[in-house]
XYZ file of C-alpha atoms in Angstrom:
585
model
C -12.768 -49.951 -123.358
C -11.626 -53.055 -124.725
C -13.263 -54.511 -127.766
C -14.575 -58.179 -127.796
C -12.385 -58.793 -130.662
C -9.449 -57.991 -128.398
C -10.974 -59.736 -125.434
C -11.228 -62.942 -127.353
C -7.671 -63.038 -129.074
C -6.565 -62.078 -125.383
C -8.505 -65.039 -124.240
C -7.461 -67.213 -126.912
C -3.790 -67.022 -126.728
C -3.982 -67.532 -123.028
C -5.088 -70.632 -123.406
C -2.352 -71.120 -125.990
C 0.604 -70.352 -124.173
C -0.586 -72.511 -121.531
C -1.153 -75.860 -123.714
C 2.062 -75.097 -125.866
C 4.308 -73.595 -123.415
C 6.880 -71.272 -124.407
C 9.554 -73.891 -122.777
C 8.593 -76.655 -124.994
C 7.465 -74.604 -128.473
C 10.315 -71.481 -127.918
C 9.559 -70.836 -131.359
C 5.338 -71.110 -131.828
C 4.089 -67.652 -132.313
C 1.402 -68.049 -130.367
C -0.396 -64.814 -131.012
C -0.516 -65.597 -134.971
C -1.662 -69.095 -133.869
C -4.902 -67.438 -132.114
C -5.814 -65.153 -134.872
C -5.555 -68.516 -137.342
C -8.172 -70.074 -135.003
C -10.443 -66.866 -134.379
C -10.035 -66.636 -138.340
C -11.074 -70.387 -138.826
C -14.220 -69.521 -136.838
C -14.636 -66.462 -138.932
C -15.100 -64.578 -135.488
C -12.047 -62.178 -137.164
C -14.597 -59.506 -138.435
C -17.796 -60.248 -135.595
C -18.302 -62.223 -132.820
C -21.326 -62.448 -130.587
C -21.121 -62.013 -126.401
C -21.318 -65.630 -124.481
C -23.240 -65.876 -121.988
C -22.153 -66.005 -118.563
C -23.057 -68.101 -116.322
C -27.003 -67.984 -117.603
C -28.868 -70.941 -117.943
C -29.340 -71.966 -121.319
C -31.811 -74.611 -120.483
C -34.769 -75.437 -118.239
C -37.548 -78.039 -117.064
C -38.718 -78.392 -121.047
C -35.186 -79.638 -122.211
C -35.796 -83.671 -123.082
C -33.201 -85.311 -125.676
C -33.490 -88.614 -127.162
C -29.999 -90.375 -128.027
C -30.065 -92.429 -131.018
C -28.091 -93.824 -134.030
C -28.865 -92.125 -137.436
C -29.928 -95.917 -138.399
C -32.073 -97.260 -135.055
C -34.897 -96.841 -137.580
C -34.879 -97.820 -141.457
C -37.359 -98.127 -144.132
C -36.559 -99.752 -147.452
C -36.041 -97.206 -149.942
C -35.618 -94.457 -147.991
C -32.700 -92.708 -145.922
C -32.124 -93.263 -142.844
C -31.747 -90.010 -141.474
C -35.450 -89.002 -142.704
C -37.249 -92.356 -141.805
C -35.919 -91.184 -138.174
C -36.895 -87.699 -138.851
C -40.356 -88.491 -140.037
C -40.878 -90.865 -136.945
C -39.365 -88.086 -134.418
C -42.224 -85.728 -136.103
C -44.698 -87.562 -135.827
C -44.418 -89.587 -131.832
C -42.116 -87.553 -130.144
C -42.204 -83.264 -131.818
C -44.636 -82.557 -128.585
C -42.191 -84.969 -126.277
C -38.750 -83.889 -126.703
C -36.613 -80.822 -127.902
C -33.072 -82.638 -128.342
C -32.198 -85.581 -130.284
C -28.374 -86.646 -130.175
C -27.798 -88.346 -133.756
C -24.867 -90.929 -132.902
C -21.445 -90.692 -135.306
C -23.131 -89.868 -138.841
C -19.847 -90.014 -140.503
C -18.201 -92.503 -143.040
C -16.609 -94.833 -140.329
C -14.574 -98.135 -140.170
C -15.447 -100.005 -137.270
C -16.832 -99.322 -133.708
C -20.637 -98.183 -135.037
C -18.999 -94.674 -135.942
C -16.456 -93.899 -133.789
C -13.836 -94.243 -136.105
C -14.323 -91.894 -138.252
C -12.988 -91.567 -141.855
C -14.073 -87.912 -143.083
C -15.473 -85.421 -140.089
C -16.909 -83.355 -143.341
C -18.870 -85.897 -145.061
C -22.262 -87.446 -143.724
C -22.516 -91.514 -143.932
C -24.272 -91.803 -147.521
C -26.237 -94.848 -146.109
C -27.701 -92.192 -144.064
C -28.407 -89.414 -145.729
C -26.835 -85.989 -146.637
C -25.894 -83.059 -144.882
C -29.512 -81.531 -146.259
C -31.659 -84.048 -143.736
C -28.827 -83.198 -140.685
C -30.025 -79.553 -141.095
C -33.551 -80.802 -142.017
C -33.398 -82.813 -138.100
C -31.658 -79.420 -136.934
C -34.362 -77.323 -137.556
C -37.198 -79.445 -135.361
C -34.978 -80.221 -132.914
C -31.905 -78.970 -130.807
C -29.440 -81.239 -132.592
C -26.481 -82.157 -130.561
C -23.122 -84.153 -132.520
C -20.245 -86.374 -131.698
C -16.879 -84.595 -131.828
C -14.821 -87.181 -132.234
C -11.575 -85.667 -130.547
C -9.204 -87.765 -129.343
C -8.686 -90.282 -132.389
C -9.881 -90.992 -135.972
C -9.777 -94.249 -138.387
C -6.886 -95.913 -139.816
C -8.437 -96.211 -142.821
C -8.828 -91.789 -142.819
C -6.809 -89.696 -145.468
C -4.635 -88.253 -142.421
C -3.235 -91.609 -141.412
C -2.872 -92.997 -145.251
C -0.829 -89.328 -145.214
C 1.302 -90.806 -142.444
C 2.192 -93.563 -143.831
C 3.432 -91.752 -146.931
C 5.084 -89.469 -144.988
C 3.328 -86.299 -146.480
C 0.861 -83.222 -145.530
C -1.989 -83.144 -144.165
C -1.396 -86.221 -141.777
C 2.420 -86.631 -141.775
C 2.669 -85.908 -137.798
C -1.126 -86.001 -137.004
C -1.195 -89.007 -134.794
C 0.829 -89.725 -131.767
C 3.583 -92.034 -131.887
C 5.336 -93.926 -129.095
C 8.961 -95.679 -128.518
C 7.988 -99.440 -128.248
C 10.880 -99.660 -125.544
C 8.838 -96.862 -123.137
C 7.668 -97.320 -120.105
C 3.380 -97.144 -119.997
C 2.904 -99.262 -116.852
C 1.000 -95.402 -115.656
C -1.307 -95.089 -118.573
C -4.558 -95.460 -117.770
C -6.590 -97.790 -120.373
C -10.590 -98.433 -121.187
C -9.595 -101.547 -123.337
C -7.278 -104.481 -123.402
C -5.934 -104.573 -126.693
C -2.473 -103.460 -126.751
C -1.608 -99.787 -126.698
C 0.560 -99.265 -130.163
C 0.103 -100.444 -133.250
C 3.350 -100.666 -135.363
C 2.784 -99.229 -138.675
C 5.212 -99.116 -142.310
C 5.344 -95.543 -143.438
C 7.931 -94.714 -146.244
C 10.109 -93.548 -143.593
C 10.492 -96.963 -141.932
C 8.573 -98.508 -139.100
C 6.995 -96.524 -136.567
C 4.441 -97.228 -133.575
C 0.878 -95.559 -132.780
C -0.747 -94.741 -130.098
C -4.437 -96.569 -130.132
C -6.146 -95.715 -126.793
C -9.333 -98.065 -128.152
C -8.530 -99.972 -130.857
C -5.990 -100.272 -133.518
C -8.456 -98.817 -136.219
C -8.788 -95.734 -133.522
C -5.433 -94.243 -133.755
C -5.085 -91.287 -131.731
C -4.533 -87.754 -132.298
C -1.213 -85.567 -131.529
C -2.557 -82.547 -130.052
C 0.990 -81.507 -129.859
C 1.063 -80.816 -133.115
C -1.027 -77.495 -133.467
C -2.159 -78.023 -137.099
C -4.472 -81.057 -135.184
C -6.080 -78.096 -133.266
C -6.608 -76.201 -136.376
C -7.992 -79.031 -137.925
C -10.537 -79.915 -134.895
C -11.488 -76.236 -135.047
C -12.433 -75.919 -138.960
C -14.534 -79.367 -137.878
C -16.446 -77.591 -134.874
C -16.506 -74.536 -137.393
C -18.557 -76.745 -140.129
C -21.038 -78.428 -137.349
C -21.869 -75.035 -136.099
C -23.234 -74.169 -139.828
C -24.625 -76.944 -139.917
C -26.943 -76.448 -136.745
C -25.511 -78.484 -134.087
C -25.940 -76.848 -130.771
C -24.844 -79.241 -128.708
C -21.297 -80.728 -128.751
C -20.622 -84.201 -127.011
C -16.608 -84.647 -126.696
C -16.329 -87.932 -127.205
C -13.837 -89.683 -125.083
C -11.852 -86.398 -124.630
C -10.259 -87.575 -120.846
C -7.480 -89.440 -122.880
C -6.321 -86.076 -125.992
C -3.181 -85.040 -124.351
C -0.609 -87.920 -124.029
C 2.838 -87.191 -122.177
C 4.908 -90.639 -120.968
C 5.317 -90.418 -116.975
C 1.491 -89.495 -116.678
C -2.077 -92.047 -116.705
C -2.487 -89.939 -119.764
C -5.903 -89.610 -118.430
C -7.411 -85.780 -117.922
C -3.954 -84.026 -118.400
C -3.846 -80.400 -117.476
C -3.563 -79.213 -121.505
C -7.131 -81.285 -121.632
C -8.913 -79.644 -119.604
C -7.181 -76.171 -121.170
C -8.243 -77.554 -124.830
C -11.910 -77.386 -123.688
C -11.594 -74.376 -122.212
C -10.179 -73.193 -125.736
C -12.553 -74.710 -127.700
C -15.576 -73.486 -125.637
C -14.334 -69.817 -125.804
C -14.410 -70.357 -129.657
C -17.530 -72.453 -129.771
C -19.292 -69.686 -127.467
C -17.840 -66.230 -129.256
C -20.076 -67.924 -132.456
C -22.599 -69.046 -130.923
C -23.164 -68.101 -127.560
C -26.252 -70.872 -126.717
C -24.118 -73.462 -128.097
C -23.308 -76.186 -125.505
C -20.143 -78.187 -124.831
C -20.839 -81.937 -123.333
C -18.191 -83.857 -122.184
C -18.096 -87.829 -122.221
C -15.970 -89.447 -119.456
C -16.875 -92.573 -118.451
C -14.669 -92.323 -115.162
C -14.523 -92.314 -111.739
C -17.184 -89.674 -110.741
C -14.714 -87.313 -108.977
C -12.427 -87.442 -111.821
C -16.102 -87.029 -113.835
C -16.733 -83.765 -111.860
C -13.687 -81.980 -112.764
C -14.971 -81.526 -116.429
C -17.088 -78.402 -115.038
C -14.102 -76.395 -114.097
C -14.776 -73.074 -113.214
C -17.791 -73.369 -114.962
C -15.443 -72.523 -117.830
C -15.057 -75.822 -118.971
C -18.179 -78.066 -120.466
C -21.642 -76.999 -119.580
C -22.611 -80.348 -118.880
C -21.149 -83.857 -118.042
C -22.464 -87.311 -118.369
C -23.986 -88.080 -114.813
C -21.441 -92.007 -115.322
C -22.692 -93.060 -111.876
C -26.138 -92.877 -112.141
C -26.439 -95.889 -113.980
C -24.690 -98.498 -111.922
C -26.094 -97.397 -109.185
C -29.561 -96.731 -110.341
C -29.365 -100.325 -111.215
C -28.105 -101.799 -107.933
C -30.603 -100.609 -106.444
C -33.567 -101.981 -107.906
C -32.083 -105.520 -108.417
C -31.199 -105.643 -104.513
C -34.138 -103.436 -103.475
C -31.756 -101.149 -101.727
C -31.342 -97.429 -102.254
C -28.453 -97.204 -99.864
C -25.546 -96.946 -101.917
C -27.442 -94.644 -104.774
C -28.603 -92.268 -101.960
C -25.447 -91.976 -100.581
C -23.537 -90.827 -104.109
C -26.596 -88.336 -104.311
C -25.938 -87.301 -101.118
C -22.278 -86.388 -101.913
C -23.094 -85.097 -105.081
C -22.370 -81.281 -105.333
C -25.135 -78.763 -107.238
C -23.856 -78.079 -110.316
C -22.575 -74.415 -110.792
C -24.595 -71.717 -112.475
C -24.056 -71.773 -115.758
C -23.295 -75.777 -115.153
C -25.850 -79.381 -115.342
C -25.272 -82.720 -114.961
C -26.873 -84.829 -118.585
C -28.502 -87.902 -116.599
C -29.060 -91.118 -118.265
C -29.194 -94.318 -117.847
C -29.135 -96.251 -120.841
C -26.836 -95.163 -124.215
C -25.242 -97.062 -126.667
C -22.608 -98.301 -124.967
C -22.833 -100.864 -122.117
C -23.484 -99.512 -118.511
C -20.087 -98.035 -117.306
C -18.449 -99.910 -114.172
C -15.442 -97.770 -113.427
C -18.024 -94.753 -112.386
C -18.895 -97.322 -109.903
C -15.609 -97.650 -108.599
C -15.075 -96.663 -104.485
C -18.932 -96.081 -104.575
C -19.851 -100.387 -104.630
C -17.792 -102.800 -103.200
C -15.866 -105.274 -105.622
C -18.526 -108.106 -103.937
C -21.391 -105.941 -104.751
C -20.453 -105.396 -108.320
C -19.505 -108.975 -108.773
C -23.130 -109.830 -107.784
C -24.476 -107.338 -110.407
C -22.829 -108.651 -113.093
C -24.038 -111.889 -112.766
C -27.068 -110.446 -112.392
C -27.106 -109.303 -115.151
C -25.103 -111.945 -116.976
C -28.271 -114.353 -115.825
C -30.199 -111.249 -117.926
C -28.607 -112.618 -121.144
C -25.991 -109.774 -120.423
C -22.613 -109.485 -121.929
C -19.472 -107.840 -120.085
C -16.868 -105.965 -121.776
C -13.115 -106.247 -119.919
C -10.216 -103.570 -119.667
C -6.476 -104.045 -118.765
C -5.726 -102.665 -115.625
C -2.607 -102.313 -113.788
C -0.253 -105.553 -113.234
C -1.819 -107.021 -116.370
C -4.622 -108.202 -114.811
C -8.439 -107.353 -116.454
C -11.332 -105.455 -114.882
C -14.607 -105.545 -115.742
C -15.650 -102.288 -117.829
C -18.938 -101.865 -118.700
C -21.429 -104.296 -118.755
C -23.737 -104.741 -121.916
C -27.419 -105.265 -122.293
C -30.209 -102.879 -123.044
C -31.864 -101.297 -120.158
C -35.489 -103.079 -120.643
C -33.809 -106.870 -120.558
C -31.485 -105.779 -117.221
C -34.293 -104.597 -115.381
C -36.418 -107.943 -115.955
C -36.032 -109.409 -112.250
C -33.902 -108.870 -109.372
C -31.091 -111.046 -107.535
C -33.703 -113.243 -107.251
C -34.402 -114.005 -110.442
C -36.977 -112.902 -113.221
C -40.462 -111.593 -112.105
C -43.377 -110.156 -113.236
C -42.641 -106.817 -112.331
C -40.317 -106.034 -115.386
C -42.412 -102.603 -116.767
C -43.071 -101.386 -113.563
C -39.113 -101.378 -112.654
C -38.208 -99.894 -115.799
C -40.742 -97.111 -115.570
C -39.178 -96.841 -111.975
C -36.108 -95.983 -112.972
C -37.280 -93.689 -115.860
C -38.766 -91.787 -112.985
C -36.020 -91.362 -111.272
C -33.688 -90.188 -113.835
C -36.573 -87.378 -115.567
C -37.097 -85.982 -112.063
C -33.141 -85.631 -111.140
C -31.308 -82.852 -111.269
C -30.204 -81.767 -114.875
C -31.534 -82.818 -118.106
C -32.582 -86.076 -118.903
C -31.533 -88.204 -122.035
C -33.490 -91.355 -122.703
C -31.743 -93.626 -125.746
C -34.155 -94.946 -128.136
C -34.151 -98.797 -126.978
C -35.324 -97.579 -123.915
C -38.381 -95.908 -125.282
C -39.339 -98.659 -127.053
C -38.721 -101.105 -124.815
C -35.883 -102.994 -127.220
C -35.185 -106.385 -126.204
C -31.442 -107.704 -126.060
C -30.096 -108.209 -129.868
C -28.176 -110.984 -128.831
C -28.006 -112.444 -132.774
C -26.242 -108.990 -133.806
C -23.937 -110.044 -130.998
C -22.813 -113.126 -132.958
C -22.964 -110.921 -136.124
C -20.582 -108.711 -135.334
C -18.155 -110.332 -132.397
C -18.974 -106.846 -130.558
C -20.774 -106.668 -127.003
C -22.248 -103.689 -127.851
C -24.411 -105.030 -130.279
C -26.712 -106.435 -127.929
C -28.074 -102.993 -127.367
C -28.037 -101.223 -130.829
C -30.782 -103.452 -132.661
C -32.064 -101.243 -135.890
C -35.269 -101.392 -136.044
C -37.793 -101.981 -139.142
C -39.810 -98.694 -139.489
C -42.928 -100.540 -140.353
C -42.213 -102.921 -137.854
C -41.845 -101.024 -134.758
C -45.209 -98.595 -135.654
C -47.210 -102.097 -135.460
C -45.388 -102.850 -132.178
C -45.991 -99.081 -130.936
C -49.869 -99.453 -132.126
C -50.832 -102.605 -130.805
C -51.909 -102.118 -127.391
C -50.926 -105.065 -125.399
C -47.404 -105.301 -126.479
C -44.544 -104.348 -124.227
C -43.286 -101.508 -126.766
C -46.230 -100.110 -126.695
C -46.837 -100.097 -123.095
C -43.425 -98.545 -122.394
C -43.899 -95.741 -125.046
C -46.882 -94.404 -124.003
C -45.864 -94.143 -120.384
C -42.608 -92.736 -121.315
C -43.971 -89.794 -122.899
C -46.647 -89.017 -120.416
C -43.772 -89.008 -117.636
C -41.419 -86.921 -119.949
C -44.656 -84.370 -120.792
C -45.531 -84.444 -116.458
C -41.967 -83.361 -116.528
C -41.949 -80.744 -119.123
C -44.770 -78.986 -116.927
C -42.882 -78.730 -113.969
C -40.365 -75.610 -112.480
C -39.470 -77.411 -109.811
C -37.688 -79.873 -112.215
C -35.659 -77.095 -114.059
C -31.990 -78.496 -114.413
C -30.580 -76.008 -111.777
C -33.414 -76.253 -109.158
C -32.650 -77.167 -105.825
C -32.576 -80.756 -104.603
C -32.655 -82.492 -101.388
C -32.437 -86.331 -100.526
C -34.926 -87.800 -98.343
C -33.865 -90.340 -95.502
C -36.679 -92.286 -95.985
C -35.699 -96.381 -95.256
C -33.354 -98.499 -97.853
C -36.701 -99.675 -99.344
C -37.405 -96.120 -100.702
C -35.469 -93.728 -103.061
C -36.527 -90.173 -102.463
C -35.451 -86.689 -102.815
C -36.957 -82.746 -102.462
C -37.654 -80.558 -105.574
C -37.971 -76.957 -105.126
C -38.379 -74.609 -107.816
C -35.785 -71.797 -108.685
C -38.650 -68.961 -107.870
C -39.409 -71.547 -104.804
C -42.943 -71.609 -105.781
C -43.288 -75.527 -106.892
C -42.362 -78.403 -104.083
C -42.341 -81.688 -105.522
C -41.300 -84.567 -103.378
C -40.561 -87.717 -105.353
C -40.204 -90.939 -103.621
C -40.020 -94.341 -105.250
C -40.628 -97.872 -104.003
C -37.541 -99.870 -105.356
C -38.577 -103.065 -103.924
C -40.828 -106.346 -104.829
C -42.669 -105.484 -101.598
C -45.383 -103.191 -100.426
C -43.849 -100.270 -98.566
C -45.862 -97.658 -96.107
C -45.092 -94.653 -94.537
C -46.512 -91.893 -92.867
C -47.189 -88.913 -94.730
C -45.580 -86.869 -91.808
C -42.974 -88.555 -92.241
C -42.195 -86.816 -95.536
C -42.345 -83.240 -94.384
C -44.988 -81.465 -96.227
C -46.460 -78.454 -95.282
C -50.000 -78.839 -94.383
C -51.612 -75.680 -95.529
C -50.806 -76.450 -98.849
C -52.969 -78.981 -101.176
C -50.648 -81.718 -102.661
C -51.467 -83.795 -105.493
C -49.216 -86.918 -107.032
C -48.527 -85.617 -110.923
C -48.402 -89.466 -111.767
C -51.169 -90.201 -110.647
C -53.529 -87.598 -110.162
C -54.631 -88.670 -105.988
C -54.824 -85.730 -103.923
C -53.504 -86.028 -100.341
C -55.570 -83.740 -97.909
C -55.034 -85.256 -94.542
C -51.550 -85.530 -94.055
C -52.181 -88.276 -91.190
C -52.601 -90.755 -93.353
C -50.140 -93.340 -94.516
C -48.516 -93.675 -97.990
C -49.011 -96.879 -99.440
C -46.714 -97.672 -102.536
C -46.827 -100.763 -104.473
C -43.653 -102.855 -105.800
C -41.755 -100.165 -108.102
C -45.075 -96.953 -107.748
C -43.398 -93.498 -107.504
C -44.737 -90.729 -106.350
C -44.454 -87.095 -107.321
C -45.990 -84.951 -104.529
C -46.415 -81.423 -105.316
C -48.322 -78.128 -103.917
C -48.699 -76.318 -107.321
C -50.422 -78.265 -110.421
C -48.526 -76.312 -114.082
C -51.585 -74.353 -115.552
């Protein structure tokens, strides 16, 4: 019988010889290479059995995305003014909190980071990261495919010395990258004087972002003594950030190369050996069928951001349409056992148009940005092919882009946004709400002319003493929002029928209404949700919907109890429904 010491070097150096291939590394020994990793991850002496293809999650699984900053009190850090407010509003809410880059950083709000070891002393210590790890499941940015210019690997490049000298990937000006695939329009290298001349970067982002060489196997080692130190620091839950673009080879988009999606797979099998209901999240804010192919063989990442969901969430309730969003749910495969889709639909970046991409028309996009743009919106651009510039993502917080529709402003602002909060708790997979939307944040259009960055509009940080009068004063906005929020998220929490794998059907219900079938895994619960995403009125017949008459069914928002199924449903501008047969004890 073979041991799971031998089963994991086996495993290991499989997925070596496949990212550095004997023909291009004749000389890597890739067996010493995997024991080196397995050793980083001290998995050498004992490592635990993953789990296969189990569910590590269900219904109760809630996460709140936020910066380690969104909330600050004079004279105290950071990190506990948010831990303190998480304990006392939200410890019976949620279970997950995603803390935002925590690192020392240059530029782009922590995604360029300087030292992957070292917490962000304006935040706090590795002591209150733990401290926030043991209340909630704590889930970390990996920062994988680049790091800051100002880091001590690339001030090692430039002096031509260890560790650093060949860390980054560098590029012949004179090449052709008319294929590479870009989320920016800055230009793609950087030049840079090192002690060995002039040389050129790659920068994927931004020229304080300069990419990694993954080529270079010391990187790997590197990123795997960094996953190493999260793990003992209790994250559970690793977000790759931005890791579509890691492995670069001229001739390709450079975009979700075949050693990319084998570099997850490796660091999963390592991640998983240690701690087998650790979780690997992948961010790629792509086409959704490129999206999709982060799941592998259920081998890959657990989970991937559900990109679409946003732009199309939002189409539909500014055009009062659900067409286009029902049919991407439509196509929309179940995610594997083992496998969920992470919905949201707010973060803090803008909302992503390229997952919108062959699913809206370039007309029907055009009309929500200006939308939106009317909103008080901003719109971030990216070089595309034949030098011309797409839209990319468009920037504004959720609560100010959901203020009116094509029409124009209205008074039905909460109601929408609670609409679409609906939607995305009762989907299928696990919902992540980011803090501006639970408070109801307002555009930050002054940090906007702060900091020259888009993004700003939607990462205000909040007073702590400020936003607890907001939260307790009944008639404000905040408030409002809040307290619906968490009733919807605890509703949630109750129900089997919304565990992240159970099955889900859409409803063909009219344009006018947004609806889809929850059935529990033990097929016990029913819930049928079905939201108005108009400014109008909308009735239907109850029979219409499909429920099973000898069973009792009650609307968990609400409370009403619908006993004659010959009636009519009547749902005002934005209601939602959640119609189920079995009320959680």
């Amino acid at each position: 019988m073979i041991s799971l010491q031998k089963e994991l070097r086996f495993l290991v150096e499989t997925h070596l010889r496949f990212i550095y291939d004997e023909q291009s590394y004749p000389d890597l020994d890739h067996a010493q290479l995997a024991r080196k990793l397995i050793k980083i991850v001290e998995l050498d002496e004992q490592c635990l059995k993953p789990a296969v293809h189990e569910s590590l999650w269900d219904e109760q699984d809630v996460l709140v995305i936020t910066y380690g900053d969104s909330i600050k009190k004079e004279g105290e850090p950071p990190l506990d003014t948010l831990n303190n407010f998480f304990n006392k509003h939200l410890a019976d809410t949620v279970n997950g909190v995603h803390i935002l880059p925590f690192f020392p950083y240059s530029s782009d709000d922590g995604f360029s980071v300087i030292d992957y070891t070292q917490v962000n002393d304006g935040l706090g210590d590795w002591g209150d990261i733990e401290e926030i790890a043991s209340n909630f499941d704590l889930m970390a940015d990996l920062v994988v495919n680049h790091c800051s210019s100002r880091s001590r690997w690339f001030d090692n490049f430039k002096q031509c010395k260890e560790p650093g000298k060949n860390y980054f990937f560098e590029c012949d000006p004179s090449a052709d990258t008319s294929d590479v695939v870009r989320p920016r329009t800055s230009p793609l290298l950087r030049e840079v004087e090192t002690l060995e001349g002039k040389k050129y970067v790659w920068c994927t982002f931004s020229h304080d972002q300069v990419d990694l060489n993954f080529a270079n196997p010391d990187v790997l080692c590197e990123m795997i003594q960094i996953i190493k130190l999260y793990l003992d620091r209790g994250v559970k839950i690793f977000r790759m950030d931005a890791v579509a673009f890691v492995w670069k080879e001229l001739g390709t988009p450079c975009i979700h190369h075949p050693k990319t999606h084998e570099l997850v797979r490796l660091m999963r099998t390592l991640i998983e050996h240690h701690s087998p209901r650790a979780i690997i999240i992948t961010e790629t804010n792509v086409p959704n069928h490129e999206n999709l192919s982060y799941f592998g063989n259920a081998n890959e990442a657990h989970a991937v951001y559900n990109f679409s969901l946003p732009p199309l969430l939002l189409n539909a309730l500014i055009t009062g349409s659900s067409a286009h969003l029902k049919a991407w749910q439509m196509s929309m495969p179940p995610a594997q056992e083992g496998t969920f889709y992470f919905n949201f639909i707010a973060s803090h970046d803008g909302i992503g148009l390229r997952p919108a991409e062959g699913l809206l028309q370039d007309q029907e996009i055009d009309t929500l940005i200006n939308t939106m743009q009317s909103f008080g919106a901003r719109i971030s651009w990216r070089a595309a092919q034949g030098g011309l510039n797409k839209a990319y993502e468009i920037n504004v917080t959720l609560f100010d882009a959901l203020q009116g529709t094509t029409k124009g402003p209205d008074k039905w602002q909460i109601q929408r946004f609670l609409c679409a909060h609906g939607i995305m708790l009762a989907l299928e997979g696990i919902p992540a709400i980011y803090i501006h939307s639970l408070v109801a944040t307002n555009n930050y259009q002054e940090g906007v002319e702060l900091t020259a960055s888009n993004r700003t509009i939607n990462r205000y940080k909040w007073d702590a003493d400020e936003l607890e009068t907001q939260l307790a004063t009944e008639h404000t906005h905040h408030a409002k929002v809040f307290e619906q929020l968490k009733r919807l998220i605890s509703i949630r929490r109750g129900q089997q029928a919304f565990h992240p794998n159970a099955t889900q059907f859409t409803l063909h219900l009219g344009d006018q209404l947004f609806g889809f079938w929850r059935q529990s895994i033990r097929r016990d619960q029913s819930i049928f949700c079905i939201y108005n995403v108009t400014d109008d009125t909308v009735t239907i017949p109850l029979s219409s919907i499909n429920l099973i008459s000898l069973n009792k069914w009650v609307d968990l928002v609400s409370g009403q109890e619908y006993t004659d199924l010959h009636l009519d449903l009547v749902l005002e501008p934005y209601q939602f429904v959640w119609l189920t047969n079995k009320i959680a004890c």
